[in-house]
C-alpha cells in the first residue's frame, strides 16, 4: 500500500493580505533564525541552536489554522512554532541569549523556551517526550469542555519512540482534541528516515490506530493550513489526527555541522531549496516582488531588533538561581 | 457577606493503609473537581484496594483506567496538571515506574524551573515500594532515594494508615509533583484514621521517645524500629524512633533535634549501602548534629542484591528487628 497524499482542491490564499500575513510570519522565522545562528557564532547564544530554516511552512501553516486559545507543544527545533504562536521575538531571542527578559527568564534557552500566555506550552528536548503532554492537555480540554485543541509537533526522529504510539492510542481511545504533527524533514541528525523507519510511513502508522492520518506537502503553507483546519475541526469534535508534513531543513542539524556533503548531497539540498516555502507561497499567491521585498525588510528589522533587545537585557540576577524549583 | 457551609466534623475510623489512601482520595475528590485518577485497573481497585469503589461515586471520566502505557500515562498526567487539573497517577509496582520516569524526571520535575516559573505541575504519583513477599527482583525494589535526589520532586514516605491519609490529602493540595512511596508491606496494616483534615505541612514525628539513641526511619522501617525499640527496652535501652513523613522535603530540623538529644543515631532504610537513603539521611544527621554526637552515625539497610524469590533468601535482604537491635547495641557499645 502506498500513502496517498490528500489531494484537496488546490488551496489558495484567500486574499492578498492573507498571503502577506502568512509570508510575513515565515519571513520572520527565517530572518530570526538566521540572526540566531549568527548570534551563536558570535557568542551571544550559548550551548547549541537548532534552526528550522526550510521548514517554516509547517509552523505557520499549522498554527495559522488554530484559535488563539489552542495550545502547542514543541521540540528542540521550535523557534518557528513559538513565533507562529505569537511569542514576542524580542523575548524569544532574549531567552536564546540567556537574558532576564527571556520568555523563560534565561532558565530554559532555545530547547526549553515557554510562553504560556500565548499558548506556547514549551519546547522540550527529549525526542518524543512532549507528545503525551499534549494528550494530557487535550484530555483536560475535553473534561472542562473548552473546545480547544492541543497540537504536538515532533520530527521524523521521534517516529520510533514508543511513547508516540502509546500517546496515539490514548488519543484515539479517548477521542481527544489533539493533533499530532510530524515534521518529516527526512533526517534525524544524520540518519535518513529510510534508514530508521520501517513500513509505509508515519501517517499510515497513525491510521492503524484509528486516527486520521494524512501526508501533506510541508513546503506549501496553504496546503498545510487547509489540512490543519480540517484536522482541527475534526479534533474539536473528538476525532484526533496526525499530519505528516514532508519537508527539509536547509541547514545542518545544529550549530556548526554542514548542510550537505557528509550524509546528504548538494544536489539533494538544491532540489529542496528549489521548493523554498517562502517562494512557493509568493508564486502561488502572486505576491509582487515589491511586496515580498517589503515583507522581507520588515522581517529583517524585527530580527535585528530582537537581537538588539536581547543584548540590552540584563543577565538574570544570581538570586534567581534557586527560584522556581518549587512553588 | 458570604456564609461558609458548616464544616463536617472529622470522622475517626479504623482502616487499612490502602483503605486510608482510598478514603483520602475520596474525601479530596468530593471537594475538588479537578482531581482525576489515572492508572491500570483502578476502576476495580486492583491490586491493593487503594481506589476501590471510587468509580461508582465519581464516574469513569475521573477514575480512568489506562492501558499498560506507563510513559504516556505519566506524560498525560503531567499534561493534565499543566492544564490546571490535579491528576493522581497510580503505578502499582516499583519496577514499572522506570517506564514513566523520563516523563516524571525530565518533564514533571523540571517544567516549573525550565519555564521560569510559568508552568505548574500539581501531579501526584502513587507507587508501591519494597517487598511484597516473593514477587522477585523486578517487583521488589526501593526508589525513594533516587526520587528524592531529583530537584523539584517531593517524596512522601508514610508509615501508618493515618500517615497515608495525611500524605494523600497534603499531596492533593501541593503545587508541584509529589510521589507517594507506598511501602507494600503496609497496605494491609490497620490503624485509626481521622478523616477530613488536610495538613498544612508534613512534620517528622517522635513515635516513641527515648534517650539512648535515635532511629531515623520511614515507611515500614518505623514498624521494624518500634519492634526493635520494644525489645531493647526490656534490656533498659530506651531508643527514640523518629518517623519521617517525607524524604523530600526533609525535616532536617526534627532530625537534628532528636540526634542532639540522644547523641547516637541509626539511619534505618531498605536501601543498599553507600549511595541510598541511608547515606543521604546520615549526611542530614551530620550536618545538623556533628558536634553533639558521641558515636559515628550508623546506617542499616538492605543487602546489595536484586531481591531473590525464595522466602528463605528474601528474608535475609531487608533489615529485621533483631538486626536493628544489634546495630543499636553496637552503637551504644562503641561510645560507652
XYZ file of C-alpha atoms in Angstrom:
663
model
C 0.000 0.000 0.000
C 1.244 3.468 -0.708
C 0.239 6.506 1.204
C -1.870 8.769 -0.815
C -1.207 12.390 -0.172
C -4.512 14.042 0.414
C -5.426 15.976 -2.699
C -7.825 18.708 -1.706
C -8.882 21.341 -4.151
C -5.691 23.260 -4.796
C -5.543 25.543 -1.811
C -5.177 29.208 -2.442
C -4.538 32.268 -0.378
C -7.875 33.850 0.380
C -6.767 37.382 -0.316
C -3.570 39.299 -0.880
C -3.477 40.399 2.784
C -3.912 36.771 3.814
C -0.944 35.709 1.679
C 1.103 38.589 3.050
C 0.119 37.577 6.581
C 1.454 34.062 6.015
C 4.546 35.292 4.189
C 5.309 37.794 6.949
C 5.343 35.059 9.579
C 7.532 32.724 7.537
C 9.940 35.540 6.737
C 10.147 36.446 10.414
C 11.035 32.860 11.327
C 13.629 32.727 8.530
C 15.278 36.015 9.498
C 15.036 35.345 13.225
C 16.826 32.024 12.842
C 19.473 33.461 10.552
C 20.185 36.084 13.180
C 20.104 33.486 15.966
C 22.554 31.290 14.088
C 24.982 34.175 13.633
C 24.462 35.200 17.244
C 25.529 31.711 18.241
C 28.686 32.058 16.182
C 29.347 35.414 17.799
C 28.863 34.014 21.301
C 25.530 35.629 22.209
C 23.656 32.332 22.088
C 25.101 29.571 24.258
C 25.200 25.790 24.152
C 23.677 24.887 20.833
C 20.971 26.039 18.470
C 18.685 24.122 16.098
C 17.168 26.129 13.280
C 14.190 25.193 11.132
C 15.160 27.164 8.017
C 13.352 25.472 5.119
C 10.537 24.179 7.358
C 8.708 27.444 8.025
C 5.544 26.437 6.156
C 4.860 23.731 8.724
C 4.965 26.047 11.747
C 2.974 28.795 10.072
C 0.521 26.602 8.184
C -0.439 24.551 11.225
C -0.632 27.359 13.746
C -2.452 29.786 11.448
C -5.264 27.237 11.349
C -5.647 27.316 15.132
C -7.523 29.567 17.513
C -5.575 31.775 19.896
C -6.775 29.636 22.814
C -5.490 26.413 21.250
C -2.119 25.291 22.542
C 1.120 23.959 21.112
C 3.872 21.716 22.446
C 7.136 21.800 20.611
C 10.584 20.241 20.445
C 14.252 21.177 20.215
C 13.760 22.835 16.808
C 10.947 25.068 17.974
C 11.612 28.769 17.263
C 9.219 28.628 14.312
C 6.396 27.211 16.400
C 6.944 29.858 19.062
C 6.953 32.782 16.652
C 3.949 31.477 14.727
C 2.082 31.150 18.048
C 2.638 34.820 18.692
C 5.587 34.729 21.083
C 7.366 38.094 21.117
C 10.558 37.714 19.026
C 12.402 40.047 21.390
C 11.701 37.884 24.403
C 12.383 34.693 22.468
C 15.772 35.990 21.329
C 16.475 37.138 24.875
C 15.812 33.566 26.003
C 18.273 32.227 23.437
C 20.791 34.711 24.774
C 20.101 33.608 28.372
C 18.805 37.001 29.499
C 16.480 38.046 32.295
C 13.836 39.239 29.830
C 13.767 35.870 28.085
C 10.411 34.111 27.991
C 11.740 31.551 30.482
C 13.839 34.129 32.366
C 17.021 32.668 30.913
C 16.460 29.316 32.624
C 15.381 27.367 29.577
C 17.191 28.542 26.463
C 16.279 27.557 22.926
C 15.441 23.986 23.912
C 13.098 24.916 26.802
C 11.548 28.195 25.711
C 7.989 28.522 27.032
C 5.326 31.218 26.830
C 2.139 30.015 28.458
C 0.335 33.317 27.918
C 0.497 32.699 24.171
C -0.495 29.041 24.472
C 3.056 28.017 23.700
C 3.496 25.313 26.316
C 7.155 24.824 25.639
C 9.943 23.333 23.635
C 11.171 20.083 25.170
C 14.396 18.369 24.222
C 13.914 14.654 24.869
C 12.812 13.469 21.424
C 9.136 12.495 21.511
C 8.663 13.311 25.177
C 6.384 16.298 24.689
C 3.804 14.183 22.848
C 1.997 12.635 25.857
C 1.839 16.058 27.496
C -0.307 17.193 24.582
C -2.561 14.186 25.162
C -2.998 15.155 28.811
C -3.540 18.791 27.958
C -6.175 17.757 25.419
C -7.846 15.498 27.985
C -8.161 18.487 30.300
C -9.826 20.453 27.466
C -12.255 17.602 26.935
C -13.066 17.275 30.644
C -13.595 21.005 31.102
C -15.325 21.495 27.765
C -13.258 24.378 26.428
C -13.421 23.220 22.812
C -9.713 23.928 22.409
C -7.229 21.608 20.728
C -3.611 20.899 21.605
C -1.003 20.313 18.904
C 2.099 18.181 19.445
C 4.918 18.872 16.999
C 7.664 16.300 16.569
C 10.096 15.206 13.894
C 10.690 12.025 11.952
C 13.314 11.242 14.568
C 10.535 10.824 17.151
C 8.658 8.403 14.915
C 10.332 5.415 16.518
C 9.836 6.375 20.134
C 7.359 4.090 21.859
C 5.701 6.943 23.690
C 4.383 8.307 20.377
C 2.372 5.129 19.861
C 1.235 4.972 23.461
C 0.044 8.560 23.019
C -1.729 7.938 19.703
C -3.518 5.027 21.317
C -4.747 7.131 24.233
C -5.840 9.934 21.907
C -7.851 7.586 19.711
C -9.246 5.603 22.639
C -10.471 8.678 24.481
C -11.431 10.782 21.395
C -9.196 13.633 22.478
C -8.921 17.058 20.818
C -5.282 16.600 19.884
C -3.409 16.885 16.585
C -0.075 15.163 16.114
C 2.128 16.962 13.608
C 5.152 15.099 12.320
C 7.631 17.384 10.613
C 9.348 14.829 8.470
C 12.463 16.722 7.422
C 13.963 13.489 6.114
C 16.856 13.235 8.577
C 17.247 12.582 12.289
C 20.575 14.368 12.706
C 22.481 12.374 10.064
C 20.236 9.322 9.802
C 17.899 9.244 6.832
C 14.268 8.460 7.658
C 14.502 5.464 5.353
C 17.305 4.031 7.484
C 15.278 4.250 10.674
C 11.615 3.910 9.868
C 10.061 0.731 8.506
C 6.695 0.406 6.847
C 4.531 2.801 4.938
C 5.289 5.980 6.792
C 4.094 7.802 9.850
C 0.681 8.837 8.556
C -0.038 5.185 7.779
C 1.001 4.203 11.283
C -1.486 6.735 12.654
C -4.292 5.239 10.584
C -3.590 1.888 12.198
C -4.690 3.448 15.495
C -7.912 4.743 14.007
C -6.627 8.290 13.752
C -6.992 10.394 10.654
C -3.507 10.207 9.176
C -2.627 12.411 6.231
C 0.525 13.235 4.325
C 0.883 16.794 3.144
C 3.444 18.850 1.237
C 5.223 20.621 4.051
C 6.694 23.245 1.718
C 3.235 24.529 0.848
C 1.898 26.660 3.667
C -1.572 26.818 2.128
C -1.842 23.043 1.903
C -0.614 22.673 5.469
C -3.102 25.259 6.709
C -6.039 23.797 4.883
C -5.251 20.307 6.125
C -4.874 21.552 9.677
C -8.165 23.424 9.517
C -9.940 20.205 8.668
C -7.993 18.273 11.290
C -8.705 20.871 13.958
C -12.415 20.813 13.247
C -12.403 17.027 13.497
C -10.274 17.068 16.656
C -12.663 19.504 18.352
C -15.416 17.041 17.589
C -13.458 14.198 19.194
C -11.655 12.823 16.170
C -7.914 13.268 16.666
C -5.484 13.074 13.765
C -1.917 13.114 12.569
C -0.471 15.287 9.848
C 2.829 14.193 8.343
C 4.479 17.141 6.625
C 7.197 16.354 4.089
C 9.833 18.996 4.495
C 13.569 19.575 4.624
C 15.938 21.566 6.765
C 18.208 23.708 4.654
C 20.863 23.916 7.390
C 22.693 21.295 9.423
C 21.137 19.629 12.458
C 22.588 22.108 14.931
C 25.397 24.624 15.219
C 28.407 24.070 13.078
C 27.533 20.861 11.247
C 27.420 21.068 7.474
C 24.199 21.350 5.489
C 25.496 18.856 2.931
C 28.482 16.756 1.978
C 28.512 14.282 4.846
C 25.184 12.496 4.894
C 23.277 14.213 2.104
C 24.304 15.560 -1.276
C 24.444 19.088 -2.525
C 22.157 18.076 -5.379
C 19.513 16.854 -2.944
C 19.750 20.048 -0.915
C 19.487 22.193 -4.056
C 16.463 20.267 -5.213
C 14.671 21.034 -1.949
C 15.823 24.639 -1.986
C 14.008 24.976 -5.287
C 10.904 24.455 -3.189
C 11.668 27.119 -0.623
C 8.375 27.586 1.260
C 8.539 31.373 1.026
C 8.962 31.263 -2.736
C 6.322 28.571 -3.108
C 3.816 30.852 -1.377
C 4.865 34.012 -3.215
C 4.409 32.245 -6.523
C 1.142 30.522 -5.639
C -0.394 33.689 -4.226
C 1.047 36.023 -6.839
C 2.727 38.266 -4.300
C 4.535 41.032 -6.154
C 8.314 41.343 -5.984
C 7.858 44.684 -4.340
C 5.555 43.282 -1.644
C 7.959 40.419 -0.988
C 10.844 42.866 -0.606
C 8.815 44.940 1.859
C 7.890 41.907 3.928
C 11.479 40.671 3.917
C 12.760 44.056 5.049
C 10.166 44.130 7.813
C 11.224 40.666 8.991
C 14.893 41.598 8.833
C 14.266 44.652 11.004
C 12.257 42.646 13.519
C 15.023 40.030 13.787
C 17.728 42.667 14.187
C 15.615 44.455 16.795
C 15.175 41.159 18.640
C 18.923 40.671 18.914
C 19.439 44.279 19.983
C 16.743 43.826 22.638
C 18.342 40.599 23.827
C 21.783 42.152 24.050
C 20.428 45.060 26.067
C 18.592 42.781 28.510
C 20.499 42.024 31.716
C 21.720 38.581 32.631
C 19.466 37.011 35.271
C 20.311 38.041 38.801
C 22.233 35.361 40.684
C 19.466 35.428 43.275
C 17.162 33.824 40.702
C 19.225 30.608 40.646
C 17.145 28.798 43.273
C 13.796 30.351 42.328
C 11.068 28.241 40.726
C 12.415 24.827 41.694
C 9.158 24.570 43.648
C 6.275 26.952 44.204
C -21.282 38.697 53.259
C -20.652 35.106 52.385
C -21.702 32.340 54.678
C -19.374 29.350 54.658
C -21.101 25.997 54.737
C -20.755 24.232 58.059
C -17.681 22.020 58.152
C -18.287 18.326 58.666
C -16.594 17.219 61.860
C -13.610 14.863 61.392
C -14.634 11.218 61.409
C -12.468 8.594 63.051
C -12.405 5.020 61.802
C -10.112 2.012 61.880
C -8.946 1.150 58.395
C -6.018 -0.300 56.495
C -3.221 1.735 54.921
C -4.694 1.039 51.456
C -8.192 1.984 52.619
C -6.807 5.202 54.066
C -5.303 6.123 50.690
C -8.667 5.419 49.117
C -10.533 7.443 51.748
C -8.190 10.388 51.265
C -8.723 10.367 47.510
C -12.471 10.103 48.027
C -12.591 12.972 50.517
C -10.405 15.177 48.317
C -12.319 14.361 45.123
C -15.580 15.266 46.819
C -14.391 18.837 47.338
C -12.087 19.304 44.324
C -13.495 18.526 40.893
C -10.113 18.940 39.238
C -8.853 15.660 40.735
C -8.663 12.855 38.161
C -7.265 9.378 38.820
C -5.306 7.533 36.123
C -3.902 4.033 36.267
C -4.163 0.417 35.284
C -7.156 -1.391 36.805
C -8.036 1.468 39.124
C -11.762 1.174 38.482
C -11.614 -2.285 40.007
C -9.313 -1.030 42.750
C -6.894 -3.777 41.796
C -4.462 -4.899 43.200
C -4.416 -3.291 46.663
C -7.802 -1.612 47.019
C -6.468 1.932 47.118
C -9.052 3.131 44.576
C -11.813 0.637 45.336
C -15.369 1.771 44.524
C -14.310 5.336 43.673
C -15.581 4.884 40.125
C -19.088 4.355 41.465
C -19.079 7.722 43.159
C -17.043 9.760 40.671
C -17.535 8.063 37.294
C -15.213 6.865 34.572
C -14.136 10.361 33.482
C -12.472 10.937 36.835
C -11.491 7.350 37.653
C -9.864 6.497 34.391
C -8.436 3.093 33.556
C -5.361 3.331 31.351
C -3.676 0.845 29.069
C -0.327 -0.591 30.166
C 1.495 2.506 28.920
C 3.387 3.971 31.845
C 5.268 6.599 29.825
C 2.186 8.022 28.115
C 0.125 7.779 31.293
C 2.716 9.716 33.269
C 3.031 12.255 30.445
C -0.749 12.515 30.231
C -0.844 13.199 33.966
C 1.710 15.968 33.542
C -0.257 17.471 30.652
C -3.447 17.401 32.751
C -1.619 19.111 35.590
C -0.223 21.770 33.246
C -3.789 22.497 32.204
C -4.950 23.052 35.775
C -6.193 19.607 36.767
C -4.938 17.539 39.710
C -4.146 14.071 38.404
C -3.210 11.086 40.556
C -1.238 8.543 38.540
C -1.031 5.079 40.042
C 1.912 2.799 39.234
C 1.289 -0.314 41.266
C 4.759 -1.883 41.402
C 8.137 -0.201 41.683
C 9.660 -1.907 38.659
C 7.130 -0.337 36.295
C 7.878 3.175 37.468
C 11.066 3.320 35.383
C 8.963 3.385 32.215
C 7.395 6.640 33.385
C 10.479 8.212 34.900
C 11.614 10.061 31.776
C 8.305 11.899 31.909
C 8.371 12.415 35.660
C 12.004 13.497 35.987
C 12.634 15.271 32.686
C 9.243 16.941 32.391
C 7.260 16.795 35.642
C 10.031 17.847 37.974
C 11.689 20.393 35.675
C 8.935 22.244 33.852
C 8.392 24.891 36.511
C 12.094 25.708 36.569
C 12.750 25.443 32.835
C 9.819 27.742 32.110
C 10.993 30.362 34.568
C 8.015 29.689 36.837
C 5.242 29.748 34.215
C 4.281 26.081 34.300
C 2.937 24.318 37.370
C 2.639 20.536 37.629
C 0.473 19.546 40.603
C 0.761 15.834 39.848
C 0.515 13.067 42.441
C 2.149 9.722 41.670
C 1.385 6.688 43.808
C 3.888 3.844 43.624
C 4.468 0.654 45.610
C 7.892 0.215 47.185
C 9.862 -2.546 48.847
C 8.988 -6.218 49.151
C 5.504 -7.703 49.000
C 6.868 -11.197 49.547
C 8.358 -13.437 46.858
C 7.492 -11.226 43.903
C 11.072 -11.347 42.617
C 13.582 -8.647 41.823
C 11.573 -6.577 39.338
C 8.581 -6.108 41.637
C 10.752 -5.644 44.735
C 12.905 -2.563 44.971
C 13.178 0.849 46.555
C 13.314 4.158 44.715
C 12.754 6.731 47.450
C 16.375 7.923 47.439
C 16.584 8.009 43.651
C 13.462 10.178 43.524
C 14.426 12.349 46.484
C 17.635 13.255 44.639
C 15.621 14.953 41.870
C 15.223 18.703 42.474
C 11.563 19.669 42.285
C 10.075 16.310 43.296
C 8.545 15.694 46.716
C 8.779 12.122 48.007
C 6.386 11.091 50.782
C 7.045 8.020 52.898
C 4.005 7.277 55.087
C 4.368 4.685 57.845
C 0.789 4.227 59.079
C -2.771 4.400 57.809
C -3.105 7.878 59.336
C 0.148 8.938 57.649
C -1.133 7.603 54.337
C -4.341 9.625 54.668
C -2.407 12.775 55.585
C 0.141 12.240 52.808
C -2.551 11.969 50.155
C -4.547 14.953 51.419
C -1.372 17.072 51.579
C -0.212 15.901 48.141
C -3.570 16.892 46.667
C -3.010 20.474 47.783
C 0.629 20.708 46.625
C 1.663 22.954 43.762
C 4.400 20.643 42.457
C 4.788 16.940 41.650
C 4.623 14.583 44.613
C 5.448 10.872 44.714
C 3.789 8.866 47.466
C 6.159 5.951 48.053
C 3.854 3.294 49.462
C 5.669 0.528 51.281
C 3.824 -2.551 50.088
C 4.230 -4.353 53.438
C 1.940 -1.712 54.919
C -1.106 -1.920 52.632
C -2.997 -4.313 54.903
C -1.845 -2.895 58.237
C -4.676 -1.229 60.151
C -4.837 1.838 62.276
C -7.097 4.593 63.446
C -7.602 7.317 60.860
C -9.082 10.737 61.427
C -10.739 11.721 58.164
C -11.416 15.219 56.980
C -8.305 17.123 57.971
C -5.840 18.458 55.430
C -2.407 19.018 56.996
C -0.616 22.305 56.247
C 2.747 20.570 56.361
C 4.157 17.122 56.948
C 6.429 17.041 60.004
C 8.595 14.248 61.358
C 7.121 12.604 64.457
C 8.748 11.065 67.514
C 6.635 7.917 67.592
C 8.485 6.511 70.607
C 10.565 8.689 72.886
C 13.939 7.541 74.239
C 17.230 8.970 75.440
C 19.944 6.476 74.439
C 19.816 6.655 70.654
C 17.566 7.698 67.768
C 16.420 5.508 64.930
C 15.667 7.772 61.966
C 13.442 5.921 59.535
C 10.289 5.973 57.347
C 7.722 3.679 55.757
C 7.864 0.115 57.016
C 11.133 0.948 58.776
C 9.020 2.559 61.501
C 7.325 -0.783 62.231
C 10.704 -2.527 62.378
C 12.214 0.202 64.549
C 9.323 0.122 67.033
C 9.630 -3.651 67.403
C 13.380 -3.330 67.967
C 12.861 -0.497 70.451
C 10.358 -2.587 72.426
C 12.834 -5.444 72.709
C 15.691 -3.085 73.642
C 13.518 -1.539 76.360
C 13.410 -4.922 78.050
C 17.197 -4.540 78.388
C 16.750 -0.975 79.680
C 17.954 0.639 76.452
C 15.494 3.402 75.620
C 15.564 4.222 71.934
C 13.766 7.090 70.236
C 12.044 6.381 66.929
C 11.721 9.310 64.543
C 9.283 8.722 61.688
C 9.914 10.767 58.548
C 6.784 11.549 56.519
C 8.943 12.534 53.541
C 12.488 12.219 52.247
C 11.930 15.329 50.165
C 11.432 17.877 51.544
C 13.357 16.508 54.513
C 12.547 17.632 58.065
C 16.203 18.311 58.883
C 15.289 20.282 61.966
C 13.472 17.386 63.627
C 16.336 15.030 62.751
C 18.945 17.380 64.248
C 16.804 17.965 67.311
C 16.463 14.272 68.110
C 20.106 13.497 67.264
C 21.332 16.243 69.559
C 19.193 14.926 72.420
C 20.112 11.254 72.169
C 23.653 11.738 70.756
C 23.596 8.448 68.852
C 21.803 7.820 65.548
C 20.950 4.810 63.442
C 19.538 5.536 59.972
C 17.277 2.630 59.041
C 16.284 2.139 55.396
C 15.621 -0.622 52.872
C 18.334 0.625 50.539
C 21.685 -0.998 49.789
C 24.754 0.562 51.458
C 26.683 3.633 50.408
C 24.558 5.545 47.892
C 20.995 5.079 49.064
C 18.702 6.754 51.564
C 20.916 5.649 54.476
C 23.827 7.668 53.196
C 21.534 10.592 52.493
C 19.961 10.568 55.955
C 23.364 10.191 57.622
C 24.524 13.330 55.860
C 21.474 15.178 57.210
C 22.274 13.957 60.738
C 25.919 15.030 60.470
C 25.057 18.431 59.065
C 22.685 19.140 61.955
C 24.365 17.399 64.888
C 28.030 16.586 64.131
C 29.223 18.399 67.254
C 26.769 16.642 69.553
C 27.245 13.008 68.530
C 29.034 10.527 70.771
C 29.387 7.915 68.029
C 29.586 7.921 64.245
C 26.216 7.794 62.528
C 25.337 4.196 61.747
C 23.376 3.100 58.685
C 21.446 -0.125 58.319
C 19.789 -1.058 55.062
C 19.388 -3.947 52.668
C 21.978 -6.338 51.311
C 23.251 -5.174 47.886
C 21.484 -7.823 45.799
C 18.482 -7.942 43.478
C 15.665 -9.299 45.678
C 15.569 -13.108 45.416
C 12.339 -15.036 45.019
C 12.505 -17.788 47.608
C 11.352 -16.650 51.073
C 14.323 -18.062 52.965
C 16.684 -15.916 50.887
C 14.455 -12.863 50.567
C 14.133 -12.665 54.352
C 17.892 -12.061 54.534
C 17.785 -8.973 52.315
C 15.880 -6.346 54.314
C 16.685 -5.344 57.912
C 14.994 -7.383 60.660
C 14.020 -6.240 64.176
C 16.920 -8.289 65.509
C 19.430 -6.655 63.181
C 18.199 -3.222 64.261
C 18.502 -4.113 67.952
C 22.001 -5.439 67.363
C 23.003 -2.287 65.495
C 21.770 -0.131 68.386
C 23.779 -2.191 70.881
C 26.824 -1.779 68.659
C 26.233 1.971 68.582
C 25.877 2.165 72.365
C 28.878 -0.102 72.956
C 31.066 1.891 70.608
C 30.567 5.099 72.565
C 30.434 3.796 76.158
